Structure formats: C-alpha cells, structure tokens
Amino acid sequence: MFELRGIHKAFGESVVLDGIDLTIEPRTTVALIGPSGCGKSTLLRLMNGLLEPDAGVVRFDGHEMTGNALTPARRRIGYVVQEGGLFAHLTARQNVTLLGRRLGWDRERARDRAAELASLVQLDSALLDRYPHELSGGQRQRVALMRALANDPEALLLDEPLGALDPMVRADLQDELKELFDRLNKTVVLVTHDLAEAQHLAGRVVLLNDGHIAQDGPHGALLREPASDFVRRFVSAQRRLHGLEGAAS
Amino acid sequence: MRCLALLLVLLCSCVSRGQETLKIGSKSFTESVLLGELLAEKARREGLTVEHKDSLRGTRLVFEAVKSGAIDVYPEYTGTLIGELFADRDVATDAELRQALADVGLAMSDPIGFNNTYAIGVLPETAERFGLAAIADLRKAPNLRMGFTNEFIERDDGWRPLKEAYDLPQTDIRGIDHDLGYQALGSGAIDAKELYTTDAKIQSMGLTVLRDTIDHFPRYDAVWIYRADLPERSPAAMRAIEALTNVLDEAAMSALNARVDIDGRTEAEVARAYFDNAKTPDGALTTGDRLRRAAADIPRTTAEHAVLVGASMMLAITIAVPLGVLAAHSRRFEQVVLNVSGILQTIPSLALLALLVSLLAITGQIPTIIALFVYSLLPIVRTTHAGLTQIPQSVRDSARSLGLPRGSMLLFVELPLALPSIFAGIKTAVVINVGTATLGGFIAAGGYGDPILAGIRRVDTVLILAGLIPAALMAIVLTLLLDGVERMLSPAGVRGGIR
C-alpha cells in the first residue's frame, strides 16, 4: 500500500531521515516508534504528502505522492494528529462531513454517515452538534478519528493519536482502537513513542533512530531479538518506564 | 490661453451689455469678495443696477475679464499688478503702472487706503514689555520666539532678507502654518509671527502690528482697476468707486474681514452694515447661531465623509485580504507584500495627498480615497497574514490531509479561523481612516475636514467640534457595525475561542 524508497529529508542543517526504505502491505497495522527527534512523525507526514522528500520516492497504491496525485490520494488516506487538529469554527458534525459536503453529499447522507461513524467510535451522537472546545480530549480524538474515516479511506495514518490524553482515557481508547483496527481491516500506520502502545496496537513495529531504521519486525521481535545495542537500550528504558513485561508477553 | 478666451466669450455672452448695469468682479477670498460687495452696495445706493461676479478663480482670469469688458471693475493690489500681471514690463513707479494699464484700456483708482502686505505681529503685552512699535524695535528683544510659515522663511522678501535689512538678532525661528500660528501666538507658544496686514485675527485678537518702516516688503496697496471708458459711460459708477478710495486703512479692513471670517457673517451683510452704520447688528453671531449653522452642515459633511471612508475601505478589503492570503501562502511574496505595505504606511499623509494631487492632476475625493486606501492596506494585510499563519500546524495539516480542494480549504477552514484577526485589522483601518479622511479637507474632498480646517483657520472651536464629534461618532458606529458583521459571519466555535 505504501512504498518508500531511499528517503532523505532534512530541515535546514539537521538531517531527519537518512536513507529510509519501507514497504507497508495492505491491511496491516504498523507502528513507527523511536525516541523523540528520530524522524517518525516526519516519515508519517511524507506518506500523505504533507512533506516532500529531498531525495527518494513515496508511492501510495503505486502512485507517486507528488503534484496532482496528492489530492486524490489524500482522500484515500485518513490522518489524525495528536491534538486532533479539529476545526474550531465547525461543530463535530461539520468537522466530520466537511469534505463529504464539498464532494456533494446531501444533508441526509452527511447526517447518516456522521451517525454511523459516531457509533463506530462510540461517541454519543448528541455530542455531534458541539464545537470542539465543548468536548473533552478523548471526545475530540474520537471526532478526529471520525473525520479521518468519513470518506472510507483505505489507509489510516495516526500521529500519536493518544499522546495528549490522560492515562485512564488513553488505556480505554487503546483497547477501542485495537478493536476498531481489527474490525475495519484497513492499512494503519501509527506513530507512537510508547513501545507498549505499539506492541498492543500493531502487528509490526518499526523502530527508528537518528534517521535510520534500527529494527523492523513483527510483534514482540524487539523484545526477543534486539538487532543492536541501541534497540536493547531503547527497550530496557521503555521497560523501566512502563513495566513492559505484561504488554510484551 | 485659448481656454481662457473661450471662458471669457462665455462670460461675455451671459451678460447683455446694458448701459445701466455695473459689472463688478472679485477674486476667491474673503477680502476681495468683501470689497466687491462694498462697491456693489455703494453703486446700488447711487441708483445703479449691479452685477457682482464674485469668487473668480485666479488673478489672471479676473484681469482678462476686465480687459475684455466682461467686468467693468475689480479690486486688485499694486504688488500683484507690478510683480505678476506686468512682471514682463519692468514697471516700478506709480506713473509707469498707470501707463501700462492705459495701454490695455484700463485705469487705476486712488488707493482704497490699506496696504495688505507682510508685517510682524505680537501680543500687546509683549509690545508693551519690550517697547515694540515697529519691526526695527525687535532689535530690543533678541530672545523672542518667532513662528513663521515655511513660505515666509523661504521667500526672497521673507525672514532672511528682513533680518539683514533690519539687522535683527532673533535666532529662535519655528516653522508653523499661518492660521495655526495665531493660536500659537495666543497661547504663548511663540512670541511673534508674520501677519498679512489685513488679517481678520489682528482685530479679533487685538494684536500689535509692527510696521515695516523702511519699505522692505513690496507694497500691496488695494486699488480699483476699471475700464478706461467707465468714467464717461457711467459717472455714477465712478462716484461709487471714488467714494471707496482713501477710506479703509488696515485696521478697518481687518475689522471688516473679521466680521466675515470670525463672526460668520456674509460679505453682503457686512457691506450693508458698513454703509448703514449702526442700523444692522454687526456683532458676532451668537454661539447658538453658530451651532445651528454648523449643525446644518453635518448631513452634507457626513455623507461626503462616509463616501471617502466607505469607498476606500471597500477597495482596501478587496485588495488587502487577498494580498494577506498571498503573503501567508507564498514565502516568495511574504516579505515583499509586508514590506511594501509597511513602507507605504510611513509616507506622511499630507505628503501622500500632495503627491497624488500632482500625479493625478486632480483634487477632491479620488486622490483622498486612494490615500485612505493606501493607509488601510497595512493593518488588513498584516492581520490577514497573521490570522492565517497563526492557525495551528495540526489544524493546517488536518485540512491539507483531508484532500479538500484548495479553494474550499481557504474558504471553509482558513479564512473562518482567521476571521477575528482579519476583522481586528479592518476595524483598526476604519478608525484610522475616519480620522485621516479629515485631511481630505486640504484638497477639496469635503467631509468632516471642511469644518475642522475652517475652524482652525477661524479659531472657531464650535466649527472644529462640528467636524470632530461626528468623526468620533462615525468611528464608533462603524466599529459597532463591523462587530455586528463579524458576529454574523463567525460561527460560535470561533467566538468561543480557538483551541
């Protein structure tokens, strides 16, 4: 579904991605993980063309992500950021159906789709007519997810989707997301700094360090067969922080 | 010249040349119109039918009019005749001037009695303290603060040659507008200023006029210029003209000017009162009268002001918002747009008006609207740019990643989010605009500038307020109106605060 070849990306002097090759198969869930500044968010933003690589190629479903191909591709890729990125001047419903309405949905179709999505992400549909500032953090993330799913995309890109939430809400939403991913059966790429979350949600974990892929493997591989000293140190640091044992097994 | 001739033909054709009608002309300032009215009133009393073409634009036009016979007589100044109308004939003496006039079929009366030239004026207290009676006396008070117009400071017969001619010691010279100078003198901000010797303020402020005893300044004796055939055509007209020679000295003329400029009377009223002596009340208008006159003018000035502000704001919004969008979206244009609009803002408003008038060769509303438009650009461009660039990265990324069409993204996401910021700019521009538009009064654009500038000229607070108060109210009303529009346009989510 996503194919990245020889990706280089620098912001001014600082090189963020230095020769990344990555292929993501359809209908898999992949977590990009790594210490902050490792380039994981940049990599995600390259996948839907929010950024362009300095060198290398990004393809989505065989199409190179440049120029005129961007807009149609983006409509097939849902994207959710940490803060939700909701449009403050629109109600939850309007946020969710903005693109649809612009693409010609009538009022009825928009209403039906919003209700459908609300039940999918378990949002009380009474909240749909509230503005973002009238919603809690967890509710806002659900609305952001609804917006990303509104056009029934084939892929979902999630940049720290739970990063801004408090631990209780976060744990609940992790479970819900897991269930949702299983049910939707879409290609999902999510960025997180939390190894437990990555292990919990994704079947494949890609650990980035300093612009390179440090290890790329199936669920649990980082714990069982660390590919380098860095991976070992990263895992043990995460373990100390979160008591990872349970999640890893 | 051909245009002038055409104009004169028109002037002539309008008036049948009946023997009984005396046609008087005057130039477009109070003293000239007033003299014309005095002669008209006197001639009527001599039993003549009179026609007064008052406020003709420009010395040349009036002079050509009397030469061609479109008018029979008008008041003129010897300095103007010598220095301007016969500048090419090297006229120096009175006899030479009369000869030059005779050559073009004209004649000149005896002086009306006053010399409207430059002098130096001080408050009577200052005159008494230093013993000042003539310009030469200024040597006794070297520390006086002098406030002169820039023209007087620069002129060939202005301050520098005057200082040399009289060997004057003053060094504290400040540039100040002629009319504002009177206020500065009255308030004690300066001690002395240049006067035109028949200025209305000399009377109303009771100033002491320091005379030019060595004739440094050219003489501007007021005289009547009339057609050489007038004495034989109409002896009654000549009697009227002669009755108005050697009758008005500087003080008397200044007092009459004051009736018009300061008391707010019409020239005709003042002329009638002059011959009736005490029959017509000649005091100042009461404050009530002045308030009524000022108030009666407010609908007109308001309409004019609203056109200036409205047109320039429409233009500014139409251009500045897209420029702000361009600046926010294109790194290449960002600095250019912001810097250019910033530089335009630094041009002093009077300089910009003067520049526009000379570039466009027109005065009035259009150059004023353009100037106001220029000053409205920066606030709106800047706030549009700021409003758009301050949209959080996560929101912008979300909008882009949805795959919204470019136009929809701007229209449905970016502009609504930037709306409060854009409106802040528009409101700032409107307030600046309402204030700046008063400067349009300098170039005949009308609006609240008219009463304000006239009020400054006449030191008439009522008139100034008749411009200032409505201007302040207009600024408030427009701001409230824009608040309403903003509330209508911006949905609850933005009003509740962006998060």
XYZ file of C-alpha atoms in Angstrom:
748
model
C 0.000 0.000 0.000
C 2.851 2.401 0.945
C 6.237 2.110 -0.631
C 9.097 4.381 0.441
C 12.444 4.178 -1.366
C 15.679 5.924 -0.447
C 14.007 8.685 1.532
C 16.181 11.597 2.651
C 14.742 14.568 4.455
C 16.498 17.459 6.178
C 15.163 20.618 7.797
C 17.880 23.173 7.193
C 21.097 21.744 8.573
C 19.564 18.911 10.540
C 19.104 15.620 8.716
C 15.926 13.911 9.921
C 15.627 10.924 7.598
C 18.735 9.473 6.003
C 18.001 6.686 3.538
C 14.760 5.007 4.566
C 13.324 2.062 2.642
C 9.976 0.849 3.885
C 7.128 -1.114 2.390
C 3.782 -1.382 4.124
C 1.465 -4.151 2.983
C -2.262 -3.549 2.614
C -4.449 -4.297 5.631
C -1.589 -4.444 8.096
C -1.100 -2.318 11.174
C 2.374 -0.860 11.534
C 3.719 1.186 14.423
C 6.550 3.676 13.898
C 8.371 4.112 17.156
C 11.533 5.708 18.441
C 12.957 8.402 20.684
C 11.790 11.951 20.042
C 13.500 13.507 17.048
C 14.083 10.127 15.411
C 12.022 11.194 12.371
C 8.926 9.051 12.922
C 6.407 11.888 12.531
C 8.295 13.215 9.530
C 8.110 9.796 7.927
C 4.354 9.702 8.501
C 3.904 13.196 7.047
C 5.818 12.093 3.958
C 3.338 9.274 3.435
C 0.397 11.587 2.724
C 2.460 14.266 1.078
C 2.320 16.872 3.835
C 6.071 16.897 3.311
C 8.098 16.134 0.230
C 11.300 14.120 0.488
C 14.580 15.788 -0.501
C 15.501 12.550 -2.225
C 13.690 9.292 -2.768
C 10.194 8.283 -3.739
C 6.946 7.800 -1.800
C 4.283 5.729 -3.509
C 0.750 5.078 -2.361
C -1.027 2.240 -4.127
C 1.538 2.537 -6.911
C 1.080 6.301 -7.393
C 3.949 8.630 -6.620
C 2.889 11.167 -3.979
C 3.595 14.397 -5.855
C 1.743 17.151 -7.696
C -1.721 16.379 -8.947
C -1.721 12.882 -7.478
C -1.721 14.299 -3.934
C -5.343 15.375 -3.541
C -6.985 12.156 -4.797
C -4.502 10.076 -2.761
C -5.163 12.080 0.405
C -8.869 11.388 0.083
C -7.987 7.683 0.312
C -5.778 8.200 3.374
C -7.188 9.242 6.745
C -4.898 11.274 9.010
C -5.168 12.028 12.716
C -2.734 14.151 14.715
C -2.032 14.211 18.421
C -4.059 17.341 19.191
C -6.827 16.194 16.871
C -6.448 19.235 14.643
C -10.189 19.834 14.715
C -11.523 22.978 13.035
C -12.588 25.181 15.931
C -15.189 27.072 13.900
C -17.101 23.916 12.931
C -19.218 21.562 15.039
C -18.111 17.974 15.443
C -20.588 17.006 12.725
C -19.351 19.710 10.363
C -15.759 18.655 11.011
C -16.583 15.104 10.100
C -18.641 15.864 6.989
C -16.731 18.888 5.654
C -15.034 17.028 2.813
C -18.099 14.958 2.037
C -20.308 18.029 1.744
C -17.755 19.674 -0.535
C -17.770 16.495 -2.639
C -21.517 16.699 -2.996
C -23.064 14.730 -0.129
C -26.544 15.947 0.623
C -27.626 16.782 4.152
C -29.226 13.420 4.703
C -26.225 11.416 3.609
C -23.990 13.575 5.790
C -26.257 13.005 8.785
C -26.385 9.239 8.252
C -22.628 8.964 7.810
C -21.980 11.011 10.975
C -24.310 8.800 12.986
C -22.709 5.661 11.578
C -19.198 6.902 12.420
C -20.280 8.040 15.887
C -21.453 4.558 16.716
C -18.269 3.109 15.220
C -16.019 5.166 17.530
C -18.543 5.005 20.383
C -19.270 8.719 20.537
C -22.609 9.843 21.950
C -24.284 11.294 18.845
C -25.775 14.086 20.977
C -22.242 15.490 21.047
C -22.128 15.878 17.291
C -23.535 19.366 17.380
C -20.974 20.633 19.867
C -17.968 22.697 18.961
C -14.517 21.223 19.648
C -13.939 23.434 22.688
C -17.096 21.961 24.235
C -15.700 18.419 24.048
C -13.265 16.521 26.280
C -9.853 15.430 24.998
C -10.989 11.863 24.405
C -14.136 13.025 22.656
C -12.095 15.293 20.433
C -9.820 12.410 19.402
C -12.881 10.306 18.567
C -14.201 13.114 16.380
C -10.796 13.434 14.712
C -10.868 9.713 14.002
C -14.397 10.021 12.611
C -13.240 12.801 10.326
C -10.324 10.697 9.114
C -12.671 7.767 8.426
C -15.512 9.826 6.933
C -14.583 9.205 3.319
C -13.990 5.491 3.996
C -10.244 5.660 3.255
C -8.136 2.571 2.529
C -5.379 3.690 4.866
C -5.159 5.489 8.196
C -2.172 7.493 9.388
C -2.211 8.260 13.105
C 0.387 10.589 14.600
C 0.475 9.985 18.361
C -3.336 9.720 18.345
C -3.462 9.184 22.098
C -0.447 11.277 23.053
C -2.364 14.182 24.538
C -4.773 12.139 26.653
C -4.622 11.305 30.337
C -3.680 7.688 31.208
C -7.175 6.385 32.016
C -8.761 7.661 28.833
C -5.697 6.505 26.982
C -5.958 2.932 28.165
C -9.639 2.787 27.218
C -9.019 4.275 23.815
C -6.117 1.875 23.171
C -8.487 -1.020 23.582
C -11.117 0.631 21.437
C -8.600 1.421 18.717
C -7.347 -2.146 18.730
C -10.882 -3.389 18.271
C -11.591 -0.778 15.616
C -8.487 -1.679 13.595
C -9.458 -5.343 13.695
C -12.987 -4.529 12.604
C -12.083 -2.048 9.842
C -9.324 -4.185 8.370
C -7.555 -1.175 6.821
C -3.899 -0.330 6.360
C -2.895 1.550 9.522
C 0.370 3.328 10.226
C 0.632 4.846 13.649
C 3.349 6.856 15.279
C 3.939 6.486 18.992
C 6.792 6.926 21.430
C 5.386 4.221 23.665
C 6.565 0.674 22.965
C 3.719 -0.847 24.971
C 1.181 1.015 22.860
C 2.974 -0.045 19.681
C 3.016 -3.706 20.781
C -0.606 -3.507 21.804
C -1.941 -1.991 18.605
C 0.362 -3.103 15.804
C 1.362 -6.387 14.266
C 4.610 -4.898 13.036
C 6.870 -2.460 14.820
C 9.432 -0.233 13.071
C 11.955 1.327 15.425
C 13.648 4.448 14.104
C 16.818 6.025 15.411
C 18.625 9.073 14.128
C 17.078 8.931 10.659
C 17.615 5.213 10.135
C 15.524 2.104 10.720
C 17.091 0.429 13.740
C 14.848 -2.625 13.651
C 11.769 -3.664 11.700
C 9.971 -6.749 12.819
C 6.789 -8.480 13.874
C 5.034 -8.046 17.180
C 7.433 -8.853 20.045
C 10.584 -9.165 17.929
C 12.181 -6.100 19.501
C 11.952 -7.722 22.896
C 13.029 -11.185 21.914
C 15.745 -10.470 19.352
C 17.041 -6.906 19.599
C 19.057 -6.186 16.435
C 21.525 -3.825 18.046
C 22.758 -2.331 21.241
C 20.536 0.732 20.654
C 17.438 -1.450 20.393
C 18.347 -3.201 23.616
C 18.826 0.093 25.423
C 15.593 1.549 23.985
C 13.608 -1.499 25.054
C 15.050 -1.602 28.540
C 14.412 2.126 29.022
C 10.786 1.628 27.992
C 10.544 -1.367 30.266
C 11.797 0.622 33.249
C 9.326 3.392 32.490
C 6.243 1.338 31.918
C 6.806 -2.089 33.425
C 6.539 -3.587 29.973
C 6.583 -7.265 30.874
C 2.833 -7.746 30.723
C 2.368 -5.991 27.441
C 5.241 -7.844 25.808
C 4.092 -11.321 26.538
C -4.844 80.791 -23.346
C -7.382 79.532 -25.841
C -9.381 78.009 -22.992
C -9.253 81.302 -21.213
C -10.525 83.115 -24.270
C -13.361 80.649 -24.601
C -14.268 81.136 -20.979
C -14.327 84.865 -21.471
C -16.553 84.588 -24.508
C -18.908 82.568 -22.359
C -18.718 85.111 -19.570
C -19.452 87.913 -22.030
C -22.298 86.181 -23.752
C -24.025 85.557 -20.451
C -24.297 89.255 -19.747
C -26.018 91.730 -22.003
C -24.022 94.923 -22.047
C -26.744 97.229 -20.770
C -25.555 100.738 -20.004
C -27.198 100.780 -16.611
C -25.550 97.644 -15.258
C -22.225 97.913 -13.417
C -20.371 94.604 -13.569
C -18.056 94.071 -10.647
C -15.599 91.211 -10.288
C -13.698 89.816 -7.339
C -11.277 87.010 -6.563
C -11.988 83.965 -4.470
C -11.005 85.111 -0.991
C -12.858 86.991 1.701
C -11.227 90.389 1.327
C -11.700 90.554 -2.433
C -15.331 89.429 -2.288
C -15.985 91.856 0.533
C -14.526 94.802 -1.416
C -16.665 93.791 -4.394
C -19.746 93.752 -2.183
C -18.867 97.154 -0.717
C -18.652 98.637 -4.195
C -21.840 96.868 -5.240
C -23.704 98.210 -2.237
C -22.400 101.748 -2.812
C -23.286 101.654 -6.526
C -26.803 100.462 -5.754
C -27.164 103.398 -3.429
C -26.078 105.579 -6.372
C -29.043 104.139 -8.298
C -27.158 101.701 -10.492
C -28.045 98.162 -11.370
C -25.175 95.992 -10.196
C -23.945 92.565 -11.024
C -21.200 91.052 -8.856
C -19.314 88.087 -10.285
C -17.660 87.063 -7.072
C -15.026 84.481 -6.263
C -13.480 84.239 -9.732
C -10.646 81.712 -9.690
C -7.253 83.300 -10.120
C -5.764 86.705 -10.763
C -5.224 86.106 -14.495
C -8.839 85.237 -15.132
C -10.162 88.359 -13.388
C -7.661 90.568 -15.141
C -8.535 89.145 -18.562
C -12.197 89.605 -17.685
C -11.780 93.326 -17.045
C -9.593 93.756 -20.148
C -12.240 92.144 -22.327
C -15.090 94.021 -20.729
C -16.729 91.003 -19.147
C -16.492 93.021 -15.967
C -16.081 96.754 -15.524
C -14.145 96.937 -12.291
C -12.499 94.801 -9.639
C -10.238 95.303 -6.600
C -6.553 94.498 -7.083
C -3.238 95.001 -5.248
C -0.405 97.103 -6.664
C 2.147 94.453 -5.707
C 0.235 91.901 -7.760
C -0.039 94.237 -10.749
C 3.677 95.028 -10.700
C 5.033 91.661 -9.649
C 2.663 89.381 -11.523
C 0.409 90.959 -14.151
C 3.032 93.335 -15.555
C 6.044 91.329 -14.466
C 7.335 91.381 -18.055
C 7.156 95.198 -18.391
C 9.563 96.237 -15.678
C 7.088 98.592 -14.052
C 8.420 100.432 -10.998
C 6.635 103.712 -10.352
C 3.027 104.640 -9.976
C 3.109 106.571 -13.270
C 4.615 103.626 -15.111
C 1.911 101.371 -13.721
C -0.856 103.748 -14.833
C 0.717 103.886 -18.305
C 0.898 100.108 -18.519
C -2.757 99.863 -17.585
C -3.758 102.573 -20.072
C -2.015 100.572 -22.808
C -4.531 97.761 -22.288
C -7.521 100.086 -21.926
C -7.645 100.135 -18.145
C -7.303 102.693 -15.381
C -6.471 102.586 -11.699
C -8.179 104.434 -8.868
C -6.517 106.075 -5.894
C -5.633 103.562 -3.179
C -8.544 102.203 -1.210
C -6.491 103.014 1.842
C -4.811 99.888 3.080
C -1.641 98.029 2.229
C -2.150 94.277 2.592
C 1.456 93.239 2.919
C 3.551 91.393 5.466
C 4.184 92.737 8.940
C 5.217 91.210 12.242
C 2.586 90.779 14.937
C 2.930 90.412 18.688
C 0.518 90.347 21.602
C 0.013 93.813 23.140
C 1.590 92.597 26.409
C 4.749 91.669 24.537
C 4.760 95.008 22.723
C 4.430 96.886 25.987
C 7.040 94.852 27.840
C 9.736 95.378 25.221
C 8.519 98.724 23.885
C 7.774 97.408 20.375
C 6.047 99.567 17.761
C 7.882 98.843 14.507
C 9.924 95.968 13.094
C 13.141 97.835 13.922
C 12.193 97.647 17.611
C 12.636 93.876 17.510
C 16.351 94.565 17.991
C 15.462 95.293 21.616
C 14.107 91.778 22.231
C 16.633 89.271 20.882
C 15.153 86.272 22.706
C 11.682 86.392 21.175
C 10.482 83.084 19.741
C 9.399 83.667 16.150
C 6.819 81.456 14.426
C 6.804 81.867 10.637
C 5.237 79.977 7.750
C 7.721 77.977 5.768
C 6.880 80.199 2.820
C 7.844 83.313 4.780
C 11.063 81.691 5.926
C 11.972 80.825 2.324
C 10.677 83.841 0.363
C 13.015 86.256 -1.404
C 11.456 89.080 0.582
C 10.873 86.922 3.674
C 12.632 86.453 7.008
C 16.286 86.239 5.956
C 16.410 89.474 3.934
C 14.217 91.111 6.584
C 16.668 90.075 9.283
C 19.510 91.534 7.216
C 17.678 94.714 6.297
C 16.840 95.474 9.916
C 19.848 93.752 11.471
C 17.596 91.652 13.691
C 19.129 89.370 16.368
C 16.453 86.663 16.786
C 17.615 83.066 16.253
C 14.682 81.045 17.631
C 12.720 80.579 14.388
C 9.984 77.955 14.145
C 8.011 76.881 11.095
C 4.250 76.952 11.635
C 1.134 77.198 9.486
C -0.209 80.737 9.024
C -3.559 80.116 10.717
C -2.254 77.795 13.421
C 0.397 80.429 14.143
C -2.325 82.705 15.512
C -3.313 80.028 18.014
C 0.324 79.518 18.959
C 0.701 83.268 19.430
C -2.456 83.457 21.525
C -1.421 80.562 23.751
C 2.102 81.943 24.223
C 3.846 79.105 22.382
C 5.511 81.730 20.201
C 6.057 85.455 20.800
C 5.804 86.860 17.296
C 4.610 85.814 13.857
C 4.286 87.186 10.352
C 0.952 88.813 9.501
C -0.878 89.843 6.407
C -1.689 93.353 7.495
C -5.440 93.000 6.994
C -5.826 89.544 8.577
C -9.079 89.271 10.491
C -7.212 87.957 13.527
C -5.329 91.214 14.016
C -8.598 92.824 15.086
C -10.143 89.905 16.893
C -7.015 89.126 18.886
C -6.101 92.789 19.386
C -2.581 92.193 18.087
C 0.034 94.888 17.908
C 1.271 95.242 14.311
C 4.969 96.059 13.993
C 5.292 98.115 10.809
C 7.800 97.855 8.040
C 9.077 101.435 8.238
C 11.816 101.075 5.612
C 9.541 99.504 2.981
C 11.378 96.207 2.940
C 8.221 94.408 1.850
C 6.707 95.379 -1.519
C 3.532 97.423 -1.231
C 0.247 95.686 -1.800
C -1.972 98.770 -1.868
C -5.539 97.869 -2.722
C -6.851 99.811 -5.715
C -9.779 99.587 -8.115
C -8.924 98.531 -11.651
C -11.612 99.693 -14.073
C -12.156 100.032 -17.783
C -10.826 103.326 -19.146
C -14.206 104.127 -20.701
C -16.119 103.726 -17.448
C -15.966 107.424 -16.317
C -17.658 108.655 -19.468
C -20.038 105.681 -19.679
C -21.240 105.888 -16.096
C -20.352 108.857 -13.925
C -22.414 107.312 -11.140
C -20.178 104.252 -11.134
C -17.114 106.470 -10.883
C -18.691 108.307 -7.973
C -19.156 104.983 -6.206
C -15.560 103.956 -6.908
C -14.182 107.275 -5.751
C -16.271 107.057 -2.613
C -14.412 103.865 -1.838
C -10.898 105.309 -2.102
C -8.858 106.535 0.829
C -11.468 105.200 3.237
C -10.261 101.879 4.652
C -6.977 101.579 6.499
C -5.506 98.232 7.538
C -7.356 98.215 10.839
C -10.692 98.970 9.221
C -10.237 96.330 6.521
C -9.067 93.809 9.094
C -12.178 94.552 11.168
C -14.441 94.011 8.162
C -12.654 90.751 7.272
C -13.194 89.668 10.857
C -16.958 90.132 10.533
C -16.924 87.518 7.803
C -14.121 85.202 8.855
C -14.675 85.290 12.566
C -18.248 86.399 13.192
C -19.552 84.219 10.387
C -21.494 86.998 8.573
C -21.864 87.044 4.796
C -19.925 89.618 2.746
C -23.201 91.242 1.630
C -24.418 91.602 5.212
C -21.152 93.218 6.236
C -21.215 95.581 3.248
C -24.768 96.711 4.049
C -23.875 97.227 7.684
C -20.834 99.273 6.656
C -22.997 101.854 4.909
C -25.874 101.659 7.392
C -23.528 102.100 10.316
C -25.448 101.068 13.385
C -28.640 100.037 11.607
C -27.702 96.365 11.273
C -26.405 94.471 14.258
C -22.761 93.926 13.496
C -21.706 91.821 16.465
C -20.583 88.260 16.296
C -23.140 85.543 15.699
C -24.287 84.059 18.978
C -22.977 80.672 19.918
C -26.476 79.348 19.282
C -26.438 80.727 15.741
C -23.042 79.232 15.108
C -24.098 75.872 16.486
C -27.149 75.952 14.229
C -25.062 76.842 11.166
C -22.505 74.170 11.980
C -25.200 71.566 12.660
C -26.997 72.349 9.412
C -23.845 71.364 7.562
C -23.389 67.987 9.282
C -25.619 65.899 6.967
C -23.588 67.050 3.955
C -20.201 66.517 5.594
C -21.328 63.154 6.949
C -22.415 61.950 3.510
C -19.131 63.104 1.988
C -17.081 61.565 4.769
C -18.963 58.286 4.503
C -18.194 58.135 0.777
C -14.473 58.709 1.435
C -14.293 56.091 4.168
C -16.672 53.615 2.529
C -15.065 53.636 -0.898
C -11.522 53.420 0.422
C -12.410 50.607 2.842
C -14.172 48.553 0.147
C -11.150 48.960 -2.065
C -8.779 48.124 0.788
C -10.650 44.992 1.864
C -10.944 43.790 -1.723
C -7.215 44.130 -2.272
C -5.647 43.700 1.170
C -7.299 40.402 2.156
C -6.114 38.603 -0.998
C -2.673 40.181 -0.507
C -2.615 38.880 3.056
C -3.581 35.423 1.807
C -0.840 35.595 -0.803
C 1.699 36.648 1.832
C 0.643 33.805 4.124
C 0.810 31.179 1.397
C 3.855 32.202 -0.564
C 7.208 32.618 1.046
C 8.329 34.488 -2.041
C 5.691 37.210 -1.719
C 5.566 37.311 2.070
C 8.390 39.787 2.634
C 7.582 41.842 -0.466
C 3.921 42.301 0.452
C 4.549 43.035 4.122
C 7.442 45.398 3.468
C 5.769 47.342 0.684
C 2.587 47.866 2.683
C 4.733 48.856 5.659
C 6.701 51.386 3.643
C 3.510 52.895 2.194
C 2.269 53.387 5.748
C 5.277 55.544 6.630
C 4.543 58.178 3.969
C 3.252 61.272 5.793
C -0.397 61.716 4.907
C -0.122 65.301 3.696
C 2.841 64.407 1.519
C 0.918 61.495 0.024
C -2.072 63.724 -0.697
C 0.143 66.340 -2.333
C 1.894 63.643 -4.364
C -1.392 62.150 -5.534
C -2.794 65.549 -6.462
C 0.241 66.335 -8.589
C 0.422 62.828 -10.108
C -3.269 62.621 -10.976
C -3.645 66.350 -11.656
C -6.995 66.321 -9.866
C -8.117 67.313 -6.401
C -11.079 66.127 -4.377
C -12.430 62.741 -3.485
C -10.448 60.443 -5.778
C -6.928 61.249 -4.526
C -8.251 61.236 -0.968
C -9.839 57.810 -1.425
C -6.595 56.494 -2.900
C -4.583 57.859 0.024
C -7.003 56.330 2.558
C -6.857 53.049 0.667
C -3.069 53.071 0.917
C -3.208 53.621 4.673
C -5.788 50.866 5.145
C -3.653 48.270 3.381
C -1.112 47.569 6.093
C -3.421 46.795 9.017
C -5.588 44.478 6.913
C -2.723 42.759 5.087
C -0.864 42.209 8.347
C -3.782 40.841 10.313
C -4.902 38.622 7.444
C -1.376 37.263 7.180
C -1.098 36.858 10.956
C -4.533 35.251 11.237
C -3.672 32.688 8.598
C -0.134 31.894 9.742
C -1.253 31.541 13.353
C -3.570 28.662 12.539
C -2.000 25.740 14.434
C 0.112 23.357 12.374
C -2.081 20.418 13.413
C -5.188 22.174 12.059
C -3.488 23.106 8.813
C -2.130 19.572 8.381
C -5.561 18.133 9.060
C -7.129 20.375 6.444
C -4.493 19.535 3.846
C -4.585 15.834 4.584
C -8.353 15.713 4.054
C -7.752 16.385 0.388
C -10.014 19.437 0.356
C -9.900 21.422 -2.878
C -7.558 24.429 -2.480
C -10.373 26.986 -2.656
C -12.538 25.125 -0.156
C -9.659 24.902 2.255
C -9.208 28.675 2.159
C -12.906 29.461 2.211
C -14.175 26.900 4.712
C -11.210 26.411 7.017
C -8.511 29.055 6.857
C -10.447 32.284 6.398
C -13.112 31.444 9.028
C -10.362 30.672 11.527
C -8.526 33.894 10.654
C -11.742 35.941 10.717
C -11.329 37.522 14.168
C -7.822 38.616 13.262
C -8.878 39.965 9.860
C -11.722 41.906 11.441
C -9.381 43.376 14.023
C -7.364 44.760 11.106
C -10.425 46.072 9.322
C -11.642 47.811 12.472
C -8.227 49.379 13.046
C -8.161 50.553 9.438
C -11.648 52.050 9.697
C -10.769 54.074 12.771
C -7.531 55.344 11.209
C -9.451 56.018 8.033
C -12.182 58.125 9.615
C -9.505 60.283 11.225
C -7.244 60.548 8.216
C -10.141 61.350 5.887
C -10.429 64.753 7.568
C -7.201 65.690 5.775
C -9.220 65.479 2.563
C -10.376 68.966 3.531
C -6.996 70.207 2.305
C -7.694 69.072 -1.234
C -11.402 69.855 -1.547
C -12.630 66.339 -0.829
C -15.286 67.619 1.570
C -16.257 65.632 4.642
C -15.534 66.465 8.255
C -12.233 68.032 7.194
C -14.141 71.076 5.948
C -15.450 72.306 9.312
C -12.265 71.233 11.100
C -9.959 73.134 8.756
C -12.282 76.139 8.614
C -12.437 76.002 12.407
C -8.658 76.025 12.650
C -8.498 78.946 10.188
C -11.018 80.978 12.148
C -10.012 79.720 15.606
C -13.631 78.626 15.962
C -13.988 75.777 18.422
C -17.637 75.221 17.528
C -16.683 74.553 13.922
C -13.812 72.256 14.886
C -16.153 70.275 17.121
C -18.732 70.133 14.314
C -16.140 68.031 12.496
C -14.504 66.221 15.395
C -17.587 64.949 17.209
C -19.320 63.445 14.172
C -15.983 61.914 13.118
C -15.609 60.261 16.517
C -19.223 59.079 16.362
C -18.707 57.729 12.857
C -15.661 55.767 14.031
C -17.650 54.292 16.913
C -20.692 53.478 14.780
C -18.597 51.824 12.081
C -16.724 49.772 14.676
C -20.001 48.593 16.202
C -21.349 47.837 12.755
C -18.283 45.770 11.931
C -18.620 43.965 15.268
C -22.119 43.011 14.177
C -20.978 41.817 10.764
C -18.189 39.830 12.380
C -20.630 38.179 14.765
C -22.890 37.326 11.842
C -20.039 35.837 9.823
C -18.185 33.968 12.545
C -19.698 30.768 13.889
C -19.953 30.017 17.593
C -16.803 27.910 17.636
C -14.581 30.827 16.748
C -16.401 33.231 19.031
C -15.971 30.787 21.878
C -12.223 30.954 21.361
C -9.925 28.877 19.237
C -8.378 25.923 20.951
